[in-house]
PDB file of C-alpha atoms in Angstrom:
ATOM      1  CA  UNK A1486     -13.488   3.646  -7.368  1.00 89.00           C
ATOM      2  CA  UNK A1487     -10.322   1.606  -7.332  1.00 93.00           C
ATOM      3  CA  UNK A1488      -9.866  -0.490  -4.173  1.00 93.00           C
ATOM      4  CA  UNK A1489      -7.118  -2.912  -5.240  1.00 93.00           C
ATOM      5  CA  UNK A1490      -4.036  -2.080  -7.290  1.00 95.00           C
ATOM      6  CA  UNK A1491      -1.578  -4.893  -7.914  1.00 95.00           C
ATOM      7  CA  UNK A1492       1.372  -3.834 -10.055  1.00 95.00           C
ATOM      8  CA  UNK A1493       3.663  -6.498  -8.625  1.00 95.00           C
ATOM      9  CA  UNK A1494       6.193  -8.357 -10.789  1.00 96.00           C
ATOM     10  CA  UNK A1495       5.763  -6.145 -13.842  1.00 96.00           C
ATOM     11  CA  UNK A1496       9.391  -5.073 -14.380  1.00 94.00           C
ATOM     12  CA  UNK A1497       8.452  -1.401 -14.054  1.00 96.00           C
ATOM     13  CA  UNK A1498      11.487   0.858 -13.787  1.00 97.00           C
ATOM     14  CA  UNK A1499      10.371   4.259 -12.564  1.00 96.00           C
ATOM     15  CA  UNK A1500      10.525   6.570  -9.557  1.00 95.00           C
ATOM     16  CA  UNK A1501       7.922   6.032  -6.868  1.00 91.00           C
ATOM     17  CA  UNK A1502       4.473   6.667  -8.420  1.00 90.00           C
ATOM     18  CA  UNK A1503       3.360   9.660  -6.344  1.00 87.00           C
ATOM     19  CA  UNK A1504       0.179   9.910  -8.425  1.00 90.00           C
ATOM     20  CA  UNK A1505      -1.161   7.086  -6.232  1.00 90.00           C
ATOM     21  CA  UNK A1506      -2.218   9.748  -3.726  1.00 85.00           C
ATOM     22  CA  UNK A1507      -5.262  10.401  -5.928  1.00 90.00           C
ATOM     23  CA  UNK A1508      -6.570   6.860  -5.258  1.00 92.00           C
ATOM     24  CA  UNK A1509      -8.305   7.674  -1.973  1.00 89.00           C
ATOM     25  CA  UNK A1510     -10.411   4.484  -1.849  1.00 92.00           C
ATOM     26  CA  UNK A1511      -7.399   2.171  -2.186  1.00 92.00           C
ATOM     27  CA  UNK A1512      -7.430  -0.765   0.250  1.00 90.00           C
ATOM     28  CA  UNK A1513      -4.661  -2.950  -1.189  1.00 90.00           C
ATOM     29  CA  UNK A1514      -1.517  -1.618  -2.892  1.00 92.00           C
ATOM     30  CA  UNK A1515       1.044  -4.072  -4.266  1.00 94.00           C
ATOM     31  CA  UNK A1516       4.172  -2.655  -5.924  1.00 95.00           C
ATOM     32  CA  UNK A1517       6.514  -5.531  -5.053  1.00 95.00           C
ATOM     33  CA  UNK A1518       9.251  -6.893  -7.306  1.00 96.00           C
ATOM     34  CA  UNK A1519       9.608  -4.095  -9.826  1.00 97.00           C
ATOM     35  CA  UNK A1520      12.363  -1.608 -10.515  1.00 96.00           C
ATOM     36  CA  UNK A1521      10.817   1.325  -8.657  1.00 96.00           C
ATOM     37  CA  UNK A1522      13.564   3.507  -7.228  1.00 96.00           C
ATOM     38  CA  UNK A1523      14.293   6.653  -5.273  1.00 93.00           C
ATOM     39  CA  UNK A1524      12.733   8.102  -2.151  1.00 91.00           C
ATOM     40  CA  UNK A1525       9.190   7.239  -1.119  1.00 84.00           C
ATOM     41  CA  UNK A1526       8.858  10.535   0.709  1.00 79.00           C
ATOM     42  CA  UNK A1527       7.829  13.820  -0.858  1.00 75.00           C
ATOM     43  CA  UNK A1528       7.139  16.903   1.294  1.00 73.00           C
ATOM     44  CA  UNK A1529       4.102  17.781  -0.835  1.00 77.00           C
ATOM     45  CA  UNK A1530       2.473  14.342  -0.530  1.00 74.00           C
ATOM     46  CA  UNK A1531       0.785  12.980   2.589  1.00 72.00           C
ATOM     47  CA  UNK A1532      -0.624   9.677   1.266  1.00 72.00           C
ATOM     48  CA  UNK A1533      -3.856   9.807   3.242  1.00 76.00           C
ATOM     49  CA  UNK A1534      -4.897   6.247   2.488  1.00 80.00           C
ATOM     50  CA  UNK A1535      -7.407   6.011   5.327  1.00 82.00           C
ATOM     51  CA  UNK A1536      -8.801   2.731   3.938  1.00 86.00           C
ATOM     52  CA  UNK A1537      -5.471   1.037   3.128  1.00 86.00           C
ATOM     53  CA  UNK A1538      -5.132  -2.391   4.761  1.00 85.00           C
ATOM     54  CA  UNK A1539      -2.250  -3.920   2.776  1.00 87.00           C
ATOM     55  CA  UNK A1540       0.828  -2.331   1.209  1.00 87.00           C
ATOM     56  CA  UNK A1541       3.781  -4.237  -0.279  1.00 91.00           C
ATOM     57  CA  UNK A1542       6.769  -2.185  -1.425  1.00 91.00           C
ATOM     58  CA  UNK A1543       9.312  -4.995  -1.128  1.00 94.00           C
ATOM     59  CA  UNK A1544      11.961  -5.941  -3.692  1.00 96.00           C
ATOM     60  CA  UNK A1545      12.360  -2.506  -5.278  1.00 96.00           C
ATOM     61  CA  UNK A1546      15.164   0.040  -5.125  1.00 96.00           C
ATOM     62  CA  UNK A1547      13.649   2.619  -2.801  1.00 92.00           C
ATOM     63  CA  UNK A1548      15.872   4.469  -0.377  1.00 91.00           C
ATOM     64  CA  UNK A1549      15.391   6.720   2.610  1.00 87.00           C
ATOM     65  CA  UNK A1550      12.897   6.508   5.415  1.00 83.00           C
ATOM     66  CA  UNK A1551       9.183   5.962   5.182  1.00 77.00           C
ATOM     67  CA  UNK A1552       7.804   8.938   7.143  1.00 75.00           C
ATOM     68  CA  UNK A1553       5.939   8.074  10.341  1.00 75.00           C
ATOM     69  CA  UNK A1554       3.247  10.525   9.235  1.00 74.00           C
ATOM     70  CA  UNK A1555       2.242   8.091   6.517  1.00 73.00           C
ATOM     71  CA  UNK A1556       1.457   5.459   9.128  1.00 70.00           C
ATOM     72  CA  UNK A1557      -0.590   7.928  11.143  1.00 72.00           C
ATOM     73  CA  UNK A1558      -2.755   8.484   8.068  1.00 71.00           C
ATOM     74  CA  UNK A1559      -3.086   4.768   7.336  1.00 73.00           C
ATOM     75  CA  UNK A1560      -5.508   4.193  10.189  1.00 72.00           C
ATOM     76  CA  UNK A1561      -7.054   1.014   8.707  1.00 77.00           C
ATOM     77  CA  UNK A1562      -3.662  -0.739   8.891  1.00 72.00           C
ATOM     78  CA  UNK A1563      -3.152   0.280  12.499  1.00 64.00           C
ATOM     79  CA  UNK A1564      -6.641  -0.495  13.866  1.00 62.00           C
ATOM     80  CA  UNK A1565      -5.978  -3.530  16.054  1.00 58.00           C
ATOM     81  CA  UNK A1566      -9.501  -3.501  17.490  1.00 60.00           C
ATOM     82  CA  UNK A1567     -11.242  -3.598  14.145  1.00 57.00           C
ATOM     83  CA  UNK A1568     -13.047  -6.745  13.118  1.00 55.00           C
ATOM     84  CA  UNK A1569     -12.126  -5.698   9.590  1.00 56.00           C
ATOM     85  CA  UNK A1570      -8.373  -6.176   9.855  1.00 52.00           C
ATOM     86  CA  UNK A1571      -5.813  -8.834   9.028  1.00 59.00           C
ATOM     87  CA  UNK A1572      -6.427 -12.158   7.320  1.00 59.00           C
ATOM     88  CA  UNK A1573     -10.126 -12.195   8.249  1.00 65.00           C
ATOM     89  CA  UNK A1574     -10.574  -8.891   6.450  1.00 61.00           C
ATOM     90  CA  UNK A1575      -8.924 -10.257   3.282  1.00 61.00           C
ATOM     91  CA  UNK A1576     -11.112 -13.352   3.283  1.00 61.00           C
ATOM     92  CA  UNK A1577     -14.360 -11.427   3.873  1.00 65.00           C
ATOM     93  CA  UNK A1578     -13.712  -8.611   1.423  1.00 63.00           C
ATOM     94  CA  UNK A1579     -11.752 -10.204  -1.385  1.00 62.00           C
ATOM     95  CA  UNK A1580     -12.376 -13.934  -1.126  1.00 61.00           C
ATOM     96  CA  UNK A1581      -8.709 -14.646  -0.465  1.00 58.00           C
ATOM     97  CA  UNK A1582      -8.025 -18.313   0.230  1.00 62.00           C
ATOM     98  CA  UNK A1583      -5.257 -19.084   2.686  1.00 56.00           C
ATOM     99  CA  UNK A1584      -3.655 -22.488   2.242  1.00 60.00           C
ATOM    100  CA  UNK A1585      -1.147 -24.146   4.505  1.00 55.00           C
TER     101      UNK A1585
END
């Protein structure tokens, strides 16, 4: 089961990869700094990433709105009361080191 997918900085030039919906265990999704383009929304896709904590879509060529329904499905991102959220979650689960 794939929990982390980092495709950042790979010079990919493609529409948004809607096949990602099949990765239901995904916790971290990084697509930053590629050439992805087009809308992120598709009426047939609901992106139920219930375990997603981190998503980075920055520095691409997407357009349109990110549907609010996506955020309702991404409950792990929105859980402010969880002890498994934010920087602490990254450190505990993936050994991320934060340097200042």
